Amino acid sequence: MLILIAHSLLGKIGGVRMMLEKISITAMMILCSSLTATSANAQQQTDAHGRQWWQNAVFYEIYPRSFADSNNDGIGDLNGITSKLDYLRELGVDAIWITPCFPSPQVDFGYDVSDYEAIDPMYGTMKDFDRLVKEAKKRSIRIILDFVVNHTSNQHKWFLDSRSSKSSKYRDWYIWRDGRGDQPPNNWQSEFGVPAWTFDKKTGQYYYNYFYPQQPDLNWRNPAVKEAMLDVTRFWYKRGVAGFRLDAVDTLFEDPNLTDNPAAPGKDKFGRPNFARIHNTKLPEVHTVLQDLRKIADQYDAVLIGETWTKDIAELKNYYGENSNELQMPMDLMFGTVNKLSAPEFRRQIAAVDTAGGWPVFVISNHDMARSYNRYGDGVHNDQIAKLMASLYLTLRGSPIMYYGEELGMENNDPKRKEDVKDPQGITGWPGEIGRDGERTPMQWSTAKNAGFSNTKPWLPVPASYKTHNVETEMKDPNSVLSVYRQLLVMRHTEPALVNGNYTALNEDDPNVLSYLRQDKDEAIVVMLNMSNTPQKVKLNLKPLGFASPKLSVLLSTSQSPAAAGTAESLELAPFGAVIAKVTK
Ligand code: NOJ
Ligand code: CA
């Protein structure tokens, strides 16, 4: 294998005990393309280590409105995604999670579903969807859909019937209650800065909506709701879907007695007094539903990924299920809330999730949070920091979920004026809460107009930086953020220590450099990440870990200057530099 030849060559160059040599980025690029076929092996259902496909997979989130516009109406679509599958395969992606593409009035851009078993015409047809699945399969890419379990659109036929009369067949599919006098039934608040209860004149009652009034909550205590929703998953599994990302699972159940939530300190982002949401989020009943969803998923070798906002590891642990019978992949969203580049904070968070007992899931940005490029960037070294963050979350034990464009160093393009805002959160919350448009802008494919996303003005504007940060340009640059991502993804699929290895923190007192060892039997890789803006010296002591006379050969160094080189006693990392090296005994 080429990569092994590269290692032995590097060993020869090294000579002394722990000589580091910067591998030529061009050589890595050649490795990338020659190993693309090998990475497809990650699709096997179980491997020699008993790992399931989703444990070996790299996931990639696609916001379909913004990925690729095949019919030039300014909005991305399924045929657009299909046309980019070769790019995704070459990048090293094994599964794509498509945020909701079902019929929807688009009040919350698809998170208000009016039919769970169809495709919104703006995104294409069911035939287009079937073709996407088929073409993806040819490239060993699995499709994950987004299942909005907590609520439907107020235009869903279930809700239209439900609101029509108190005695309608679907009345009890939603949560209807009388008010307290002329006030809502209790003090619960919506997540989106509006009242959580909406009065409906027709029947003189309120319905409950944890999000927008156009997103009424389903009543999961009604067995008919549960059956219908479980059936939705069967419908898509039969069409070849490999799993679901479950939206807002924390909010499925509410206290049937509608007990008021207690006041909490401070105000929320909409300026309202806070309440501890103990009676309308994270109720234990959710676990029964997750177990039911899981039983069906298991019949189709499918994976369930959870949008799990947990306050600590104990809560996260619960989502795996007591007998590992709930979510295989609850997202560790706490990792993404480490909002500053801090070696100690990341070290703590990684160690915590590593001991949770389940398979970790790492996410650094998504369609609800500012892009990692902005959150971690210091305005000067942003590309360097983007490479550093990639070197972090793509080398940990667990499955990463990338967000489209993250591999380019795409930045937020936030609206500057209220009249430009599309996201309902921003419309309600402006100017304190500007909404999520900034992180949802079109994928940057090239230097062409609209970043090659569409011939028409896109639904959201691309930032000026698309001229430098786009697929076409970055593919040609061996030092681009994209090139680093591609190299990392090759490594993830080919290096046994990264695929199967355990995680051991190194130099735990270092305030600036996050270092760790990934080890699988005799295969070991050390990762060193300088989270500071000054050069840092690292001294590794690998002897207690069984490396009597360790030799390092560098697989990846993200900095050109100064070159990462030195001995175990004195390795130098450039500001925000990352070095990943293979260790032999
Ligand atoms: C979480 C989704 O990620 C977000 O985009 C959406 O607005 C809410 N759930 C409501 O469905
Ligand atoms: Ca389109």
XYZ file of C-alpha atoms and ligand atoms in Angstrom:
597
model
C 0.000 0.000 0.000
C 1.167 3.452 -0.888
C 0.636 4.763 2.584
C 2.875 2.098 4.061
C 5.572 2.883 1.531
C 5.287 6.498 2.592
C 5.745 5.475 6.220
C 8.833 3.404 5.575
C 10.338 6.157 3.479
C 9.705 8.586 6.265
C 11.273 6.159 8.720
C 14.454 6.127 6.630
C 14.550 9.876 6.360
C 14.129 10.103 10.120
C 17.116 8.066 11.277
C 17.195 9.308 14.844
C 14.765 8.044 17.431
C 11.842 10.379 16.934
C 12.480 12.365 13.833
C 9.479 14.135 12.388
C 9.360 14.927 8.748
C 6.697 16.897 6.998
C 4.998 14.711 4.455
C 4.588 16.406 1.125
C 1.030 17.531 0.744
C 1.196 16.643 -2.925
C 2.093 13.072 -2.021
C -0.897 12.984 0.288
C -3.104 14.219 -2.526
C -1.985 11.283 -4.634
C -2.699 8.984 -1.717
C -6.135 10.531 -1.399
C -7.228 9.652 -4.871
C -5.567 6.255 -4.965
C -7.198 5.223 -1.722
C -10.699 6.350 -2.549
C -11.681 2.830 -3.479
C -10.332 1.454 -0.209
C -12.452 3.814 1.819
C -15.555 2.200 0.374
C -14.772 -0.788 2.626
C -16.087 1.297 5.473
C -19.536 0.382 4.189
C -19.390 -3.219 5.403
C -22.069 -3.885 7.977
C -19.651 -5.312 10.483
C -15.927 -5.536 10.306
C -13.351 -7.775 11.896
C -13.748 -5.715 15.071
C -17.480 -6.288 15.152
C -18.108 -2.685 14.231
C -21.305 -1.709 12.482
C -21.343 0.384 9.352
C -22.274 3.620 11.084
C -19.298 3.317 13.414
C -16.937 3.328 10.475
C -18.843 6.001 8.624
C -18.249 9.690 8.151
C -21.575 11.522 8.032
C -22.232 14.744 6.147
C -25.198 17.015 6.749
C -26.836 18.581 3.693
C -29.292 21.446 3.939
C -31.068 20.694 0.641
C -32.163 24.290 -0.047
C -28.515 25.264 -0.123
C -26.470 22.460 -1.613
C -26.917 22.492 -5.392
C -29.680 23.922 -7.548
C -30.285 21.733 -10.606
C -33.211 23.661 -12.106
C -31.967 27.179 -11.436
C -34.826 28.457 -9.328
C -32.463 29.664 -6.605
C -33.259 26.760 -4.265
C -31.245 23.570 -3.990
C -32.916 20.255 -4.779
C -32.523 16.477 -4.818
C -31.214 16.307 -8.383
C -28.647 18.865 -7.299
C -27.497 16.533 -4.529
C -27.370 13.593 -6.945
C -25.188 15.611 -9.291
C -22.654 16.103 -6.501
C -22.367 12.521 -5.301
C -19.012 12.025 -6.984
C -17.652 14.994 -5.074
C -18.925 13.517 -1.814
C -17.496 10.101 -2.584
C -14.126 11.563 -3.393
C -14.220 13.644 -0.262
C -14.628 10.452 1.767
C -18.228 10.741 2.937
C -20.084 7.502 3.720
C -23.541 8.785 4.598
C -25.452 11.979 3.972
C -28.111 13.325 6.295
C -30.560 15.451 4.340
C -32.529 17.920 6.458
C -36.298 17.752 5.768
C -37.181 17.571 2.067
C -40.841 16.636 2.590
C -43.840 18.747 1.597
C -43.921 21.754 3.861
C -45.165 25.336 3.934
C -41.497 26.097 4.772
C -42.304 28.255 7.775
C -39.314 26.660 9.499
C -37.705 25.625 6.194
C -38.941 22.067 6.197
C -39.130 21.467 9.945
C -42.879 21.956 9.531
C -43.840 18.817 7.635
C -47.258 18.587 5.968
C -46.761 15.071 4.565
C -44.181 12.644 5.930
C -44.349 10.282 2.974
C -43.714 12.512 -0.019
C -41.131 14.910 -1.445
C -41.741 18.649 -1.613
C -42.046 19.626 -5.306
C -39.487 22.386 -4.731
C -36.941 19.637 -4.062
C -38.121 17.249 -6.783
C -40.222 14.115 -6.997
C -40.263 10.694 -5.414
C -38.653 9.442 -8.613
C -35.803 11.886 -8.045
C -35.491 10.621 -4.502
C -35.345 6.992 -5.638
C -32.686 7.925 -8.163
C -30.682 9.676 -5.454
C -30.788 6.543 -3.295
C -29.769 4.370 -6.228
C -26.931 6.598 -7.381
C -25.704 7.050 -3.822
C -25.693 3.299 -3.312
C -23.501 2.867 -6.381
C -20.983 5.084 -4.633
C -21.404 3.372 -1.246
C -23.097 6.414 0.233
C -26.061 5.882 2.528
C -28.987 8.258 2.872
C -30.208 9.446 6.266
C -33.457 11.399 6.425
C -34.555 13.909 9.028
C -37.587 12.788 10.999
C -39.457 15.636 12.657
C -41.055 13.659 15.442
C -42.252 16.307 17.863
C -44.579 18.302 15.644
C -46.155 18.527 12.213
C -47.033 21.536 10.112
C -50.369 23.140 10.903
C -51.147 22.294 7.258
C -50.733 18.545 7.794
C -54.011 16.742 7.105
C -53.965 15.349 10.650
C -53.910 18.829 12.115
C -56.447 20.253 9.655
C -58.839 17.566 10.793
C -57.837 17.959 14.442
C -58.653 21.641 14.549
C -61.926 21.222 12.660
C -64.000 20.139 15.693
C -63.646 18.858 19.248
C -65.020 15.529 18.138
C -62.904 15.060 15.037
C -61.088 11.773 14.502
C -57.699 13.426 14.867
C -58.568 15.795 17.733
C -56.488 13.858 20.228
C -53.492 13.621 17.885
C -52.445 17.059 19.139
C -52.519 18.716 22.555
C -55.664 20.761 23.003
C -56.606 22.371 26.316
C -58.915 25.014 27.754
C -57.313 28.253 28.854
C -57.145 29.529 32.427
C -59.787 32.196 32.080
C -58.586 34.303 29.191
C -55.013 33.143 29.742
C -53.189 30.154 28.187
C -53.436 26.805 29.978
C -50.077 27.249 31.773
C -46.759 29.144 31.722
C -44.791 26.990 29.264
C -42.784 28.867 26.664
C -42.011 28.185 23.054
C -38.400 27.782 22.012
C -38.887 30.367 19.273
C -39.783 33.408 21.376
C -43.557 33.195 20.859
C -46.315 31.813 23.142
C -46.321 28.010 23.431
C -50.113 27.931 23.355
C -52.096 29.154 20.371
C -55.775 29.963 20.768
C -57.959 28.536 18.032
C -61.263 30.378 17.734
C -63.022 27.607 15.869
C -63.222 25.315 18.901
C -62.350 27.821 21.637
C -59.324 25.877 22.875
C -55.574 26.302 22.818
C -53.152 23.932 21.103
C -49.587 23.470 22.248
C -46.565 24.317 20.088
C -43.060 23.991 21.494
C -41.738 25.777 18.403
C -43.754 28.004 16.052
C -47.604 28.113 16.083
C -47.358 26.606 12.583
C -45.678 23.596 14.225
C -48.281 22.050 16.563
C -46.928 19.340 18.874
C -48.132 15.805 18.282
C -49.674 13.966 21.223
C -47.337 11.001 21.599
C -49.496 9.642 24.437
C -52.031 8.679 21.795
C -51.136 5.154 20.542
C -52.514 5.987 17.097
C -49.961 8.799 16.730
C -47.179 6.466 17.677
C -48.288 3.801 15.213
C -48.601 6.276 12.377
C -45.177 7.710 13.069
C -43.519 4.301 13.358
C -45.057 3.460 10.006
C -43.411 6.516 8.464
C -40.020 5.025 9.262
C -40.990 1.706 7.642
C -42.108 3.582 4.536
C -38.667 5.149 4.067
C -36.636 2.110 5.087
C -38.404 0.192 2.317
C -37.239 2.874 -0.109
C -33.647 2.252 0.883
C -33.078 4.842 3.588
C -30.340 3.856 6.053
C -31.574 5.728 9.084
C -32.943 8.906 10.561
C -31.733 11.945 12.350
C -34.469 12.478 14.914
C -35.386 16.106 15.383
C -35.987 17.613 18.814
C -36.379 14.316 20.686
C -36.135 16.125 24.009
C -39.553 17.639 23.488
C -41.760 14.636 22.605
C -43.648 14.486 25.894
C -45.214 16.957 28.270
C -46.663 16.591 31.733
C -50.348 15.725 31.132
C -51.294 17.755 34.220
C -49.688 20.812 32.628
C -47.805 21.734 35.815
C -46.296 25.224 35.528
C -42.528 25.345 35.042
C -40.570 26.976 37.885
C -38.878 30.329 37.258
C -35.130 30.268 36.550
C -32.545 33.046 36.735
C -31.950 35.438 33.851
C -33.610 36.066 30.533
C -33.621 34.108 27.284
C -32.342 35.325 23.914
C -35.725 36.888 23.180
C -35.599 38.891 26.424
C -38.228 36.792 28.231
C -37.782 35.653 31.856
C -36.334 32.144 31.988
C -38.120 29.075 33.241
C -36.691 25.643 33.980
C -38.431 23.520 31.339
C -38.776 20.500 33.568
C -42.396 19.709 32.773
C -42.237 19.919 28.996
C -38.803 18.610 28.004
C -36.805 15.437 28.606
C -39.657 13.458 30.144
C -38.775 9.781 30.710
C -41.549 8.590 28.387
C -39.379 9.512 25.403
C -37.260 6.420 26.022
C -40.129 4.041 25.271
C -40.621 5.717 21.912
C -36.915 5.553 21.122
C -36.940 1.857 21.934
C -39.853 1.299 19.569
C -38.155 3.247 16.798
C -34.988 1.273 17.392
C -36.697 -2.116 17.100
C -37.795 -1.176 13.605
C -34.443 0.380 12.707
C -32.710 -2.860 13.681
C -34.830 -4.788 11.208
C -33.346 -2.654 8.431
C -29.762 -2.353 9.716
C -30.497 1.345 10.079
C -29.078 3.944 12.403
C -30.856 6.459 14.620
C -29.058 9.731 15.222
C -30.463 12.032 17.863
C -30.611 15.790 18.066
C -29.843 15.484 21.749
C -29.248 18.681 23.654
C -27.967 17.347 26.922
C -26.635 19.261 29.885
C -24.208 16.544 30.969
C -22.872 13.106 30.169
C -25.420 11.360 32.387
C -28.208 12.738 30.220
C -26.364 11.775 27.055
C -25.845 8.263 28.378
C -29.595 7.875 28.839
C -30.165 8.350 25.135
C -28.144 5.257 24.268
C -30.659 3.329 26.384
C -30.024 1.199 29.439
C -29.478 -1.830 27.246
C -28.076 0.077 24.284
C -31.532 -0.242 22.805
C -32.305 3.364 21.953
C -30.225 5.731 19.824
C -27.004 4.336 18.398
C -25.815 7.865 17.746
C -27.027 10.575 20.126
C -25.081 13.680 19.125
C -22.668 15.038 21.655
C -23.780 18.607 21.098
C -21.898 19.636 24.231
C -18.703 19.215 22.202
C -19.845 21.941 19.816
C -20.704 24.230 22.682
C -17.056 24.371 23.733
C -17.019 27.735 22.069
C -13.458 28.778 22.383
C -10.238 27.091 21.375
C -9.282 25.665 24.705
C -7.155 22.546 25.049
C -8.282 21.872 28.644
C -11.966 22.261 27.774
C -11.838 19.967 24.765
C -9.749 17.470 26.734
C -12.361 17.403 29.458
C -15.262 17.030 27.045
C -13.598 14.244 25.023
C -12.702 12.319 28.171
C -16.233 12.660 29.467
C -17.901 11.380 26.324
C -15.294 8.646 25.924
C -16.387 7.197 29.240
C -20.129 7.463 28.548
C -20.143 3.877 27.329
C -21.751 4.492 23.948
C -20.333 5.345 20.556
C -19.410 9.060 20.539
C -20.811 11.397 17.893
C -18.906 14.601 17.210
C -20.375 17.689 15.597
C -18.764 21.122 15.340
C -21.456 22.924 13.386
C -24.878 22.484 11.857
C -27.782 24.471 10.440
C -28.717 25.788 13.890
C -25.376 27.148 15.068
C -22.890 29.630 13.636
C -20.317 27.922 11.441
C -17.227 26.578 13.205
C -15.114 28.808 10.937
C -16.553 31.833 12.726
C -16.978 30.380 16.195
C -13.356 29.292 16.511
C -11.686 31.646 14.032
C -9.776 34.630 15.399
C -10.200 36.705 12.238
C -6.532 36.270 11.285
C -5.751 32.550 11.293
C -9.175 31.229 10.360
C -8.009 28.748 7.725
C -5.328 27.435 10.019
C -7.889 27.054 12.790
C -10.350 25.324 10.445
C -7.635 22.740 9.676
C -6.909 22.386 13.378
C -10.557 21.744 14.210
C -10.809 19.215 11.377
C -7.712 17.464 12.709
C -9.468 17.280 16.052
C -12.934 15.968 15.403
C -11.983 13.696 12.507
C -9.360 11.843 14.535
C -11.376 11.083 17.658
C -12.912 7.745 18.599
C -16.474 7.996 17.339
C -18.369 9.108 14.266
C -18.111 12.670 13.002
C -20.980 14.506 11.368
C -19.663 17.174 9.027
C -21.749 20.138 7.938
C -21.746 20.972 4.208
C -19.124 23.569 3.349
C -17.232 23.076 6.599
C -14.623 21.280 4.516
C -14.087 24.506 2.555
C -13.810 26.843 5.509
C -17.161 28.337 4.604
C -18.070 31.272 6.811
C -21.341 32.629 8.126
C -22.944 35.283 5.988
C -25.296 36.889 8.477
C -28.097 39.220 7.418
C -27.348 42.874 8.071
C -30.925 44.163 7.960
C -34.100 42.778 9.463
C -35.875 42.912 6.086
C -33.342 40.420 4.700
C -33.951 37.802 7.394
C -35.641 34.573 6.308
C -35.403 32.475 9.462
C -38.481 32.889 11.701
C -36.231 32.954 14.781
C -34.408 35.990 13.407
C -37.646 37.700 12.397
C -38.992 37.366 15.942
C -35.718 37.962 17.721
C -34.096 40.758 15.683
C -31.729 42.387 16.553
C -30.776 40.352 19.660
C -31.341 37.045 17.879
C -30.546 37.367 14.179
C -31.546 33.810 13.309
C -29.790 31.040 11.429
C -29.639 32.279 7.832
C -25.919 33.011 8.133
C -24.944 29.360 8.474
C -27.361 28.162 5.765
C -26.017 29.977 2.713
C -25.397 28.168 -0.601
C -22.577 25.685 -0.954
C -19.588 27.290 -2.625
C -18.704 25.212 -5.664
C -16.648 27.590 -7.795
C -15.695 31.181 -8.554
C -18.665 31.456 -10.938
C -21.576 33.742 -10.163
C -23.506 32.662 -7.052
C -20.561 30.412 -6.228
C -21.677 27.963 -8.908
C -24.696 27.011 -6.799
C -27.303 28.351 -9.215
C -27.651 30.567 -12.281
C -30.382 32.477 -10.480
C -30.107 34.663 -7.390
C -30.023 32.120 -4.569
C -32.530 32.167 -1.712
C -29.713 33.349 0.580
C -26.678 35.352 -0.518
C -23.185 33.875 -0.723
C -20.427 35.689 1.148
C -17.682 37.478 -0.800
C -15.170 34.914 0.442
C -16.605 32.357 -1.993
C -14.028 33.655 -4.491
C -11.284 31.922 -2.529
C -13.220 29.355 -0.513
C -14.874 27.082 -3.018
C -14.506 23.494 -4.207
C -12.959 24.257 -7.589
C -10.235 26.542 -6.241
C -9.460 24.508 -3.154
C -9.189 21.250 -5.059
C -6.197 22.721 -6.876
C -4.489 23.986 -3.745
C -2.674 21.312 -1.737
C -2.709 23.612 1.301
C -6.409 24.427 1.256
C -8.808 23.568 4.046
C -10.448 21.128 1.616
C -7.159 19.346 0.933
C -6.618 18.849 4.648
C -10.123 17.453 5.063
C -9.546 15.046 2.188
C -6.306 13.809 3.675
C -7.891 13.378 7.079
C -10.756 11.391 5.641
C -8.389 9.060 3.825
C -6.580 8.466 7.107
C -9.807 7.879 8.972
C -10.724 5.089 6.611
C -7.326 3.466 6.301
C -5.447 3.832 9.555
C -6.438 1.029 11.944
C -5.626 3.185 14.966
C -8.042 5.890 13.830
C -10.759 3.447 12.853
C -10.638 1.135 15.861
C -8.162 2.533 18.311
C -8.827 3.553 21.870
C -8.201 7.091 23.060
C -5.551 8.086 25.594
C -5.011 11.697 26.589
C -1.362 12.801 26.656
C 0.261 15.760 28.410
C -2.912 16.505 30.314
C -1.465 19.551 32.024
C -0.606 21.346 28.803
C -2.826 24.464 28.642
C -2.218 25.035 24.917
C -1.640 21.785 23.105
C -4.201 19.029 23.036
C -2.363 15.749 22.482
C -3.683 12.229 22.413
C -2.845 8.744 21.301
C -5.151 6.507 19.302
C -4.073 2.906 19.521
C -5.252 -0.390 18.094
C -2.953 -3.252 19.080
C 0.423 -2.404 17.518
C -0.935 0.449 15.447
C -0.727 3.846 17.071
C -1.208 7.420 16.032
C -0.443 10.524 17.998
C -2.374 13.760 17.410
C -1.003 17.105 18.600
C -3.097 20.238 18.273
C -1.777 23.658 19.158
C -4.802 25.682 20.226
C -2.790 28.836 20.858
C -1.563 31.630 18.611
C 2.065 31.156 19.577
C 4.506 28.369 18.660
C 4.465 25.605 21.260
C 6.991 22.985 22.233
C 5.652 19.541 22.983
C 7.478 16.832 24.839
C 5.918 13.415 24.615
C 6.562 10.646 27.051
C 5.247 7.514 25.429
C 7.327 5.057 27.455
C 4.658 4.416 30.107
C 2.338 3.494 27.254
C 4.642 0.723 26.076
C 6.729 2.603 23.510
C 10.272 1.917 24.654
C 11.888 3.582 21.696
C 9.146 5.352 19.776
C 9.570 6.543 16.222
C 7.179 9.031 14.710
C 6.423 9.449 11.051
C 4.247 12.362 10.170
C 1.052 11.653 8.276
C -0.121 15.228 8.261
C 1.207 18.593 9.300
C -1.123 21.524 8.702
C 1.548 24.195 8.795
C 4.126 24.900 6.171
C 6.203 27.257 8.180
C 7.831 26.575 10.474
C 7.874 22.925 9.537
C 6.941 20.622 12.360
C 10.147 18.816 13.151
C 12.056 17.700 16.179
C 12.472 14.875 18.603
C 10.186 13.522 21.278
C 11.902 15.792 23.769
C 11.274 18.842 21.653
C 8.574 18.967 19.024
C 7.614 22.357 17.790
C 4.108 23.183 16.654
C 3.315 26.344 14.708
C 0.556 28.649 15.995
C -2.714 26.726 15.600
C -0.699 23.942 13.971
C -1.780 20.315 13.949
C 0.530 17.338 13.546
C -0.659 13.776 13.184
C 2.008 11.108 13.276
C 2.219 7.368 13.241
C 4.090 5.900 16.186
C 6.076 2.706 16.067
C 7.782 1.037 19.029
C -34.260 21.429 15.428
C -33.890 21.742 14.017
O -32.543 21.419 13.819
C -34.188 23.203 13.811
O -33.668 23.687 12.603
C -35.682 23.372 13.888
O -36.003 24.740 13.783
C -36.230 22.829 15.211
N -35.683 21.555 15.575
C -37.727 22.649 15.125
O -38.029 21.545 14.332
Ca -34.039 24.130 -7.462
